[in-house]
RNA sequence: GGAGGCGUGGUGUAGCUGGCCUAACACACAUGCCUGUCACGCAUGAGAUCGCGGGUUCGAAUCCCGUCGCCUCCGCCA
């Protein structure tokens, strides 16, 4: 096959460039000076001999005023084309933000070849979620979606910095494993060279083993769930903020640490994205034993006395409203879940047979954290595995950690996307995820 | 896995008790006019055989069956 001339379509950089790039957010400090901006063609308003070009870079929007001659390089250019513009930063009360670029010279760095599939310059993205996700490369450029991505970054950073300050070490565990951690829950199988393997649904077993090494560990990473649920709060891949700590006295130590982590996340989010409703977060977080939560729900008629003891989404929503109204809190800790409902490594509550030292934390009526104290003696593991009919042999490397001494410990996992969803108050978790994975979506 | 709902220009919707549909509206797009726009405005224009297949009927976007795709809720979970 004949290869056409591969001569690069370079020639794009106007030479020589002696002027450094100015970010739009820095324009106010450059008033009266010649500046060079680079960004995307956000919007054009042509009034005739007076025209306004709005340029967007990662720091904001800038208005450029141009006459008909100056507009010539933009003729026929679709929105989102990549531009460079030099001109004078000028104070102008009639301009948005009181500043605009005048006497501009435009240079096209990359011309868009088609108009964007959605209008990015409107306040609201007016398209269905599946369409936006199909066109993520473009729709993510909208202010709302960029803000959601920034929020995710801020939340993750708030988690990391808080735990680092508390003496935790960040760890990196494998996402491909031979055994399934929780047993039962559905996993994605894959071929690992010539043996079967799975994408991990949790770093649980690894972070416990690492408690025996570093005492306090945390991890920010993806987990995979092959459960076929198709709801506004589930993803097949999501980011789990995991923490595990040794030498705890009681499960209250874990809840206090989880609160610290969440408080750090809320503060980071508020600093990055101002103007949102303040989060109600008492110290300590209000908590409710599981059976009392059931009583609250029965009193409200959300749940029937004969129902199997569990917390349904409707029950969670009601508890969220209840906690806000009665306890002035956006968070509610539910403690002492039935042992049967929790994984094998969960520590039972010796004072309440049948109940565990596992807990969940609800944020505005949605479960965002699961945690608990774990067993820490090898004999206890062998006993519960036998009771549950589990073969201990795949867990040999895990059990070795306990054979050689493991402190009383526990931990928790926070669903990052869920926190972001609740924080922004959006209807669907897919709105805060750049490229969500769920049943029915594998691309982009 | 279970229940319900929706598929109409590029996008979002109206029409959907059959004929007035030669399919409407808003946004986007194209052309023209406009010296302070900031959801710019005004005018003109292009763009859809109404998801796909079959059926009923003189006549189907509209009713029926099938099929595909999507959405919501539930079970389970973070």
Coordinates of C-alpha atoms (C1' of nucleotides) in Angstrom, one line a residue:
Chain A
X1 CA 0.0 0.0 0.0
X2 CA 1.3 3.4 -0.9
X3 CA 1.9 5.6 2.0
X4 CA 1.0 9.2 1.3
X5 CA 3.5 11.9 2.2
X6 CA 3.8 11.9 5.9
X7 CA 5.1 15.5 6.0
X8 CA 3.9 16.7 9.4
X9 CA 1.3 19.5 9.3
X10 CA 3.5 21.5 11.5
X11 CA 4.0 25.1 10.7
X12 CA 1.6 25.7 13.5
X13 CA 3.7 27.7 15.9
X14 CA 4.1 31.3 14.9
X15 CA 7.8 32.0 15.2
X16 CA 9.5 33.4 17.0
X17 CA 7.6 33.3 20.3
X18 CA 9.2 35.6 22.7
X19 CA 6.1 36.1 24.8
X20 CA 5.3 33.5 27.4
X21 CA 1.8 32.0 27.6
X22 CA -0.5 33.8 30.0
X23 CA -3.2 31.8 31.8
X24 CA -6.6 33.4 31.7
X25 CA -6.8 33.4 35.5
X26 CA -3.7 35.6 35.5
X27 CA -5.1 38.2 33.1
X28 CA -6.0 40.8 35.8
X29 CA -2.3 41.1 36.7
X30 CA -1.4 41.8 33.1
X31 CA -3.7 44.7 32.4
X32 CA -2.1 47.1 29.9
X33 CA 0.4 44.5 28.7
X34 CA 0.7 42.5 25.6
X35 CA -0.1 38.9 26.4
X36 CA -0.3 35.5 24.6
X37 CA -3.3 33.3 25.4
X38 CA -3.8 29.7 24.3
X39 CA -7.0 27.8 24.6
X40 CA -10.2 26.5 23.0
X41 CA -12.6 28.5 21.0
X42 CA -15.5 28.5 23.5
X43 CA -17.9 30.7 21.8
X44 CA -18.2 33.5 19.2
X45 CA -20.7 36.4 19.1
X46 CA -20.5 38.2 15.8
X47 CA -22.2 41.6 15.9
X48 CA -20.7 42.7 12.6
X49 CA -17.8 45.2 12.8
X50 CA -17.7 44.4 16.6
X51 CA -17.3 40.8 17.6
X52 CA -16.6 38.9 20.7
X53 CA -14.6 35.7 20.9
X54 CA -14.6 33.7 24.1
X55 CA -11.5 31.7 24.7
X56 CA -11.3 28.9 27.3
X57 CA -8.2 27.5 29.0
X58 CA -7.9 25.3 32.1
X59 CA -8.2 28.3 34.4
X60 CA -11.2 30.0 32.9
X61 CA -12.8 32.1 30.2
X62 CA -11.5 35.2 28.5
X63 CA -13.3 37.6 26.2
X64 CA -11.5 38.9 23.1
X65 CA -12.9 41.9 21.2
X66 CA -12.2 41.8 17.5
X67 CA -13.2 43.8 14.4
X68 CA -14.1 42.3 11.1
X69 CA -10.5 42.2 9.8
X70 CA -9.1 40.7 13.0
X71 CA -11.8 38.0 12.8
X72 CA -10.6 36.8 9.4
X73 CA -8.5 33.8 10.6
X74 CA -11.6 32.4 12.4
X75 CA -13.8 32.3 9.3
X76 CA -15.6 29.0 9.1
X77 CA -13.9 27.7 12.3
X78 CA -16.0 25.5 14.5
X79 CA -16.2 25.9 18.2
X80 CA -13.6 24.0 20.2
X81 CA -10.8 24.8 17.7
X82 CA -7.5 25.3 19.5
X83 CA -6.3 28.9 19.2
X84 CA -3.5 31.1 20.1
X85 CA -4.2 34.8 20.5
X86 CA -1.9 37.7 21.2
X87 CA -3.3 41.1 22.2
X88 CA -3.5 43.7 24.9
X89 CA -5.1 42.9 28.2
X90 CA -7.5 45.8 28.8
X91 CA -9.7 46.9 31.7
X92 CA -13.3 47.2 30.3
X93 CA -16.3 47.6 32.6
X94 CA -18.6 46.3 29.9
X95 CA -16.7 43.0 29.6
X96 CA -17.5 40.0 31.8
X97 CA -15.1 40.1 34.7
X98 CA -14.1 43.7 33.7
X99 CA -11.3 42.6 31.4
X100 CA -10.9 41.8 27.8
X101 CA -8.2 41.3 25.2
X102 CA -8.1 43.9 22.4
X103 CA -6.3 44.3 19.1
X104 CA -6.0 40.5 18.8
X105 CA -4.1 38.5 16.4
X106 CA -5.5 35.0 16.1
X107 CA -3.5 31.9 15.1
X108 CA -5.2 28.5 14.7
X109 CA -3.2 25.8 16.4
X110 CA -5.7 23.1 15.5
X111 CA -8.9 23.6 13.6
X112 CA -11.9 21.5 14.7
X113 CA -13.3 19.8 11.7
X114 CA -16.9 19.5 13.0
X115 CA -19.1 21.4 15.5
X116 CA -19.2 19.8 18.9
X117 CA -22.0 17.3 19.4
X118 CA -23.3 19.2 22.4
X119 CA -23.2 22.9 23.1
X120 CA -20.5 23.5 25.7
X121 CA -21.0 27.2 26.2
X122 CA -24.4 26.9 27.7
X123 CA -24.8 26.7 31.5
X124 CA -26.5 23.3 31.2
X125 CA -25.5 20.4 29.1
X126 CA -28.8 19.6 27.3
X127 CA -28.4 16.0 26.2
X128 CA -29.2 12.6 27.6
X129 CA -26.6 11.0 29.8
X130 CA -25.9 8.1 27.4
X131 CA -25.2 10.6 24.6
X132 CA -22.9 12.6 26.9
X133 CA -21.0 9.4 27.8
X134 CA -20.8 8.3 24.2
X135 CA -19.2 11.7 23.4
X136 CA -17.2 11.9 26.7
X137 CA -14.1 13.4 25.0
X138 CA -16.0 16.5 24.2
X139 CA -18.8 16.6 26.8
X140 CA -16.3 16.4 29.6
X141 CA -15.1 19.8 28.5
X142 CA -18.3 21.4 29.8
X143 CA -17.9 23.3 33.1
X144 CA -20.1 21.0 35.1
X145 CA -18.3 17.9 34.1
X146 CA -14.8 19.5 34.5
X147 CA -15.9 20.5 38.0
X148 CA -16.9 16.9 38.8
X149 CA -13.5 15.7 37.7
X150 CA -11.8 18.4 39.9
X151 CA -14.0 17.3 42.8
X152 CA -12.9 13.7 42.5
X153 CA -9.3 14.8 42.5
X154 CA -9.8 17.0 45.6
X155 CA -11.6 14.3 47.5
X156 CA -8.9 11.8 46.8
X157 CA -6.2 14.3 47.8
X158 CA -8.1 15.1 51.0
X159 CA -8.2 11.5 51.8
X160 CA -4.5 10.9 51.1
X161 CA -3.2 13.9 53.0
X162 CA -5.3 13.3 56.0
X163 CA -4.2 9.7 56.4
X164 CA -0.6 10.5 55.7
X165 CA -0.7 13.0 58.6
X166 CA -2.2 10.2 60.8
X167 CA 0.8 8.0 60.1
X168 CA -0.6 5.8 57.4
X169 CA 1.6 4.6 54.5
X170 CA 0.2 4.6 51.0
X171 CA 0.4 1.1 49.4
X172 CA -0.2 -0.4 46.0
X173 CA -1.7 -3.8 45.8
X174 CA -2.4 -6.0 42.8
X175 CA -5.6 -5.8 40.9
X176 CA -5.2 -9.3 39.5
X177 CA -5.5 -12.1 41.9
X178 CA -6.1 -15.9 42.0
X179 CA -8.6 -16.1 44.9
X180 CA -11.6 -13.9 45.5
X181 CA -11.5 -11.9 48.7
X182 CA -15.1 -11.9 49.9
X183 CA -16.2 -15.2 48.3
X184 CA -19.7 -15.1 46.8
X185 CA -19.7 -11.6 45.3
X186 CA -19.4 -11.7 41.6
X187 CA -16.0 -11.1 40.0
X188 CA -14.6 -10.5 36.5
X189 CA -12.7 -13.6 35.4
X190 CA -9.7 -13.2 33.1
X191 CA -6.9 -15.3 31.8
X192 CA -3.5 -14.7 33.5
X193 CA -1.0 -16.3 31.1
X194 CA -2.4 -19.8 31.2
X195 CA -4.2 -19.9 34.5
X196 CA -7.6 -18.4 35.5
X197 CA -7.6 -15.2 37.6
X198 CA -9.8 -12.4 38.7
X199 CA -9.9 -8.7 38.8
X200 CA -9.9 -7.8 42.5
X201 CA -13.1 -6.6 44.1
X202 CA -11.3 -5.2 47.1
X203 CA -7.8 -4.8 48.4
X204 CA -9.0 -6.2 51.7
X205 CA -6.8 -9.2 52.1
X206 CA -3.7 -7.3 51.0
X207 CA -4.2 -4.4 53.2
X208 CA -4.6 -6.7 56.2
X209 CA -1.4 -8.4 55.4
X210 CA 0.3 -5.1 55.2
X211 CA -1.0 -4.1 58.6
X212 CA 1.4 -6.7 59.8
X213 CA 4.2 -4.8 58.0
X214 CA 3.4 -1.1 58.3
X215 CA 0.6 -1.0 61.0
X216 CA -1.3 1.7 59.2
X217 CA -1.9 1.6 55.4
X218 CA -4.1 3.1 52.9
X219 CA -4.7 2.7 49.2
X220 CA -6.5 4.7 46.4
X221 CA -7.3 2.4 43.6
X222 CA -9.8 0.7 41.4
X223 CA -12.0 -2.2 42.4
X224 CA -14.1 -4.3 40.2
X225 CA -17.6 -5.7 40.7
X226 CA -19.3 -7.9 38.2
X227 CA -22.7 -7.7 39.9
X228 CA -25.3 -7.0 37.2
X229 CA -27.1 -4.2 39.0
X230 CA -27.9 -1.2 36.8
X231 CA -28.7 1.7 39.1
X232 CA -27.7 5.3 39.6
X233 CA -25.3 4.4 42.4
X234 CA -23.4 1.4 41.1
X235 CA -20.4 1.0 38.9
X236 CA -18.6 -2.1 37.7
X237 CA -15.3 -0.3 38.3
X238 CA -15.0 2.4 40.9
X239 CA -12.3 4.0 43.0
X240 CA -12.0 2.6 46.5
X241 CA -10.4 4.7 49.2
X242 CA -9.2 2.0 51.6
X243 CA -7.6 2.2 55.0
X244 CA -6.5 -0.4 57.5
X245 CA -5.0 0.2 60.9
X246 CA -3.4 -2.0 63.6
X247 CA -3.3 -1.7 67.4
X248 CA -6.8 -0.4 67.8
X249 CA -8.6 -0.5 71.1
X250 CA -12.2 -0.6 69.9
X251 CA -14.1 -0.2 66.7
X252 CA -14.7 3.4 67.8
X253 CA -11.0 4.1 66.8
X254 CA -11.9 3.1 63.3
X255 CA -15.0 5.3 63.1
X256 CA -13.0 8.2 64.4
X257 CA -10.4 7.7 61.8
X258 CA -13.0 7.4 59.1
X259 CA -14.5 10.6 60.3
X260 CA -11.0 12.3 60.0
X261 CA -10.6 11.0 56.5
X262 CA -14.1 12.2 55.5
X263 CA -13.6 15.6 57.1
X264 CA -10.3 16.0 55.2
X265 CA -12.1 15.1 52.0
X266 CA -15.0 17.6 52.7
X267 CA -12.5 20.4 53.4
X268 CA -10.5 19.7 50.3
X269 CA -13.7 19.6 48.2
X270 CA -15.0 22.9 49.7
X271 CA -11.7 24.6 49.0
X272 CA -11.6 23.4 45.4
X273 CA -15.2 24.1 44.6
X274 CA -16.7 26.9 46.6
X275 CA -20.3 27.9 46.8
X276 CA -21.8 24.5 47.7
X277 CA -24.0 23.9 50.7
X278 CA -22.0 23.3 53.8
X279 CA -21.8 19.7 55.0
X280 CA -23.1 19.0 58.4
X281 CA -20.5 16.9 60.2
X282 CA -20.7 16.7 64.0
X283 CA -17.7 15.3 66.0
X284 CA -18.0 12.5 66.8
X285 CA -20.4 11.4 64.0
X286 CA -23.8 10.3 65.3
X287 CA -24.1 6.6 65.3
X288 CA -26.9 4.1 65.7
X289 CA -26.8 0.4 66.4
X290 CA -28.2 -1.6 63.6
X291 CA -31.2 -2.8 65.5
X292 CA -32.1 0.7 66.5
X293 CA -31.9 1.8 62.9
X294 CA -34.5 -1.0 62.2
X295 CA -36.7 0.5 65.0
X296 CA -36.5 4.0 63.5
X297 CA -37.5 2.6 60.1
X298 CA -40.4 0.6 61.6
X299 CA -41.6 3.6 63.5
X300 CA -41.6 5.6 60.2
X301 CA -43.4 2.8 58.4
X302 CA -40.6 2.4 55.9
X303 CA -40.0 -1.1 57.0
X304 CA -42.3 -3.9 58.2
X305 CA -41.5 -5.6 61.5
X306 CA -41.4 -9.1 59.9
X307 CA -38.9 -8.1 57.2
X308 CA -35.5 -9.7 57.0
X309 CA -33.1 -7.4 58.9
X310 CA -31.3 -5.3 56.2
X311 CA -31.0 -1.8 55.1
X312 CA -32.7 -1.1 51.8
X313 CA -32.0 1.9 49.6
X314 CA -35.3 3.4 50.7
X315 CA -34.4 2.7 54.4
X316 CA -31.0 4.4 53.8
X317 CA -32.7 7.5 52.3
X318 CA -35.1 7.7 55.2
X319 CA -32.2 7.4 57.8
X320 CA -30.4 10.1 55.9
X321 CA -33.4 12.5 56.3
X322 CA -33.9 11.4 59.9
X323 CA -30.2 12.1 60.8
X324 CA -30.4 15.5 59.2
X325 CA -33.6 16.5 61.0
X326 CA -33.0 14.9 64.3
X327 CA -29.3 15.0 64.7
X328 CA -28.3 17.9 62.4
X329 CA -25.9 15.6 60.6
X330 CA -25.3 14.7 56.9
X331 CA -23.6 11.5 58.2
X332 CA -24.9 8.6 60.1
X333 CA -22.8 5.6 61.3
X334 CA -24.7 2.4 61.6
X335 CA -22.9 -0.1 63.8
X336 CA -23.2 -3.7 64.8
X337 CA -24.5 -5.3 61.6
X338 CA -25.6 -8.9 61.8
X339 CA -22.6 -11.2 61.5
X340 CA -24.3 -13.2 58.7
X341 CA -24.4 -10.1 56.5
X342 CA -20.7 -9.4 56.7
X343 CA -17.6 -11.1 55.2
X344 CA -15.7 -13.9 57.0
X345 CA -13.0 -11.7 58.4
X346 CA -15.4 -9.6 60.3
X347 CA -14.9 -9.6 64.1
X348 CA -18.1 -10.6 66.0
X349 CA -19.4 -8.6 68.9
X350 CA -18.9 -10.8 71.9
X351 CA -21.5 -8.8 73.9
X352 CA -24.2 -9.2 71.3
X353 CA -24.3 -12.7 69.8
X354 CA -25.1 -12.7 66.1
X355 CA -24.0 -9.2 65.6
X356 CA -20.6 -7.9 64.4
X357 CA -18.2 -5.1 64.9
X358 CA -18.8 -4.0 61.3
X359 CA -20.2 -0.6 60.5
X360 CA -21.4 1.5 57.5
X361 CA -21.5 5.2 57.2
X362 CA -24.3 6.9 55.3
X363 CA -23.8 10.3 53.6
X364 CA -27.1 12.1 52.9
X365 CA -28.9 8.8 52.8
X366 CA -26.4 6.7 50.7
X367 CA -24.0 4.2 52.0
X368 CA -20.5 5.5 51.2
X369 CA -18.3 3.7 53.7
X370 CA -18.1 0.1 54.9
X371 CA -15.7 -0.9 57.7
X372 CA -15.2 -2.9 60.8
X373 CA -12.9 -4.6 63.1
X374 CA -11.3 -7.8 61.7
X375 CA -10.4 -11.1 63.3
X376 CA -6.7 -11.1 64.2
X377 CA -5.9 -14.7 65.3
X378 CA -5.3 -17.6 63.0
X379 CA -7.4 -19.9 65.0
X380 CA -10.4 -17.6 64.7
X381 CA -10.0 -17.5 60.9
X382 CA -9.8 -21.3 60.7
X383 CA -12.9 -21.6 62.8
X384 CA -15.1 -19.1 60.8
X385 CA -13.9 -20.6 57.5
X386 CA -14.9 -24.0 58.7
X387 CA -18.3 -22.6 59.8
X388 CA -18.9 -21.0 56.4
X389 CA -17.7 -24.1 54.5
X390 CA -14.7 -22.3 53.0
X391 CA -11.6 -24.1 51.9
X392 CA -8.7 -22.3 53.6
X393 CA -6.0 -23.5 51.2
X394 CA -6.4 -20.6 48.7
X395 CA -5.9 -18.3 51.6
X396 CA -2.7 -19.8 52.9
X397 CA -0.5 -16.7 52.2
X398 CA -3.1 -14.6 53.9
X399 CA -3.4 -16.8 56.9
X400 CA 0.4 -16.9 57.3
X401 CA 0.2 -13.2 58.3
X402 CA -1.9 -14.2 61.3
X403 CA 0.2 -17.2 62.2
X404 CA 3.1 -14.8 62.7
X405 CA 1.4 -12.3 64.8
X406 CA -1.2 -9.6 63.9
X407 CA -2.3 -6.8 66.1
X408 CA -6.0 -6.1 66.7
X409 CA -7.0 -4.2 63.7
X410 CA -9.7 -3.0 61.3
X411 CA -10.3 -0.6 58.5
X412 CA -12.8 0.8 56.1
X413 CA -13.4 1.6 52.4
X414 CA -14.9 4.7 51.0
X415 CA -16.6 4.7 47.6
X416 CA -15.0 7.8 46.0
X417 CA -17.6 8.3 43.2
X418 CA -20.4 7.9 45.7
X419 CA -19.1 10.6 47.9
X420 CA -18.7 12.9 44.9
X421 CA -22.3 12.1 43.8
X422 CA -23.7 12.9 47.1
X423 CA -21.6 16.0 47.5
X424 CA -22.8 17.4 44.2
X425 CA -26.3 16.1 44.7
X426 CA -26.5 14.6 41.2
X427 CA -29.0 11.9 40.3
X428 CA -26.6 9.4 38.8
X429 CA -23.1 8.3 39.8
X430 CA -22.2 8.1 36.1
X431 CA -22.3 11.9 36.0
X432 CA -19.2 12.2 38.3
X433 CA -17.2 9.5 36.5
X434 CA -15.1 10.4 33.5
X435 CA -15.4 7.1 31.7
X436 CA -17.9 5.0 33.8
X437 CA -18.0 1.3 33.5
X438 CA -21.3 -0.4 34.1
X439 CA -23.5 -3.1 32.7
X440 CA -24.0 -2.1 29.1
X441 CA -21.0 0.3 28.7
X442 CA -17.5 -0.7 27.9
X443 CA -16.5 2.4 25.8
X444 CA -15.2 5.0 25.6
Chain B
rG1 C1' -31.9 -11.8 37.8
rG2 C1' -37.2 -9.3 38.5
rA3 C1' -40.7 -5.0 37.4
rG4 C1' -41.9 -0.6 34.7
rG5 C1' -41.0 3.0 30.9
rC6 C1' -38.8 5.3 26.5
rG7 C1' -36.9 5.1 21.1
rU8 C1' -39.3 11.3 16.1
rG9 C1' -33.5 16.0 11.9
rG10 C1' -26.8 16.8 15.1
rU11 C1' -29.1 17.5 20.4
rG12 C1' -33.5 18.0 23.7
rU13 C1' -38.6 17.5 23.1
rA14 C1' -44.1 18.0 21.0
rG15 C1' -47.3 15.1 18.1
rC16 C1' -48.9 9.2 19.5
rU17 C1' -57.9 8.5 21.5
rG18 C1' -55.3 6.6 13.0
rG19 C1' -56.6 11.1 7.9
rC20 C1' -56.0 18.7 9.3
rC21 C1' -48.3 15.6 9.4
rU22 C1' -46.4 18.0 2.8
rA23 C1' -44.1 15.7 10.8
rA24 C1' -43.9 21.0 14.9
rC25 C1' -40.8 23.8 18.6
rA26 C1' -36.1 25.1 21.0
rC27 C1' -30.9 24.7 20.7
rA28 C1' -27.0 23.6 17.3
rC29 C1' -25.5 24.3 11.9
rA30 C1' -25.2 27.6 7.0
rU31 C1' -25.9 32.5 4.6
rG32 C1' -27.0 37.8 5.3
rC33 C1' -27.7 42.3 8.5
rC34 C1' -26.2 44.5 13.2
rU35 C1' -20.3 48.9 17.2
rG36 C1' -20.9 46.3 23.7
rU37 C1' -22.3 41.2 23.2
rC38 C1' -22.2 38.2 27.7
rA39 C1' -28.6 32.3 26.8
rC40 C1' -26.8 38.6 21.8
rG41 C1' -30.8 40.0 18.4
rC42 C1' -33.3 39.9 13.5
rA43 C1' -34.1 37.5 8.6
rU44 C1' -33.5 33.4 5.3
rG45 C1' -32.1 28.3 4.7
rA46 C1' -30.4 23.2 4.9
rG47 C1' -31.3 19.0 7.8
rA48 C1' -35.9 13.3 10.0
rU49 C1' -38.8 8.2 4.8
rC50 C1' -40.6 9.0 13.1
rG51 C1' -35.0 2.4 16.1
rC52 C1' -35.6 -2.1 12.9
rG53 C1' -38.9 -6.1 10.9
rG54 C1' -43.7 -7.8 10.2
rG55 C1' -49.1 -7.2 10.6
rU56 C1' -54.2 -4.6 10.8
rU57 C1' -56.3 -0.7 7.6
rC58 C1' -58.6 2.8 1.9
rG59 C1' -54.9 5.3 5.0
rA60 C1' -49.8 4.2 10.5
rA61 C1' -45.0 8.5 13.8
rU62 C1' -49.9 7.1 15.9
rC63 C1' -53.0 0.5 16.8
rC64 C1' -51.0 -5.0 17.3
rC65 C1' -46.8 -8.7 17.4
rG66 C1' -41.7 -9.5 17.3
rU67 C1' -36.8 -7.7 17.7
rC68 C1' -32.8 -4.4 19.0
rG69 C1' -31.1 -0.4 21.9
rC70 C1' -31.6 2.8 26.1
rC71 C1' -33.5 4.6 30.9
rU72 C1' -35.6 4.1 35.9
rC73 C1' -36.7 1.2 40.2
rC74 C1' -35.8 -3.4 43.0
rG75 C1' -32.5 -7.5 44.8
rC76 C1' -27.0 -6.9 46.2
rC77 C1' -23.2 -3.7 47.2
rA78 C1' -19.1 1.2 48.1

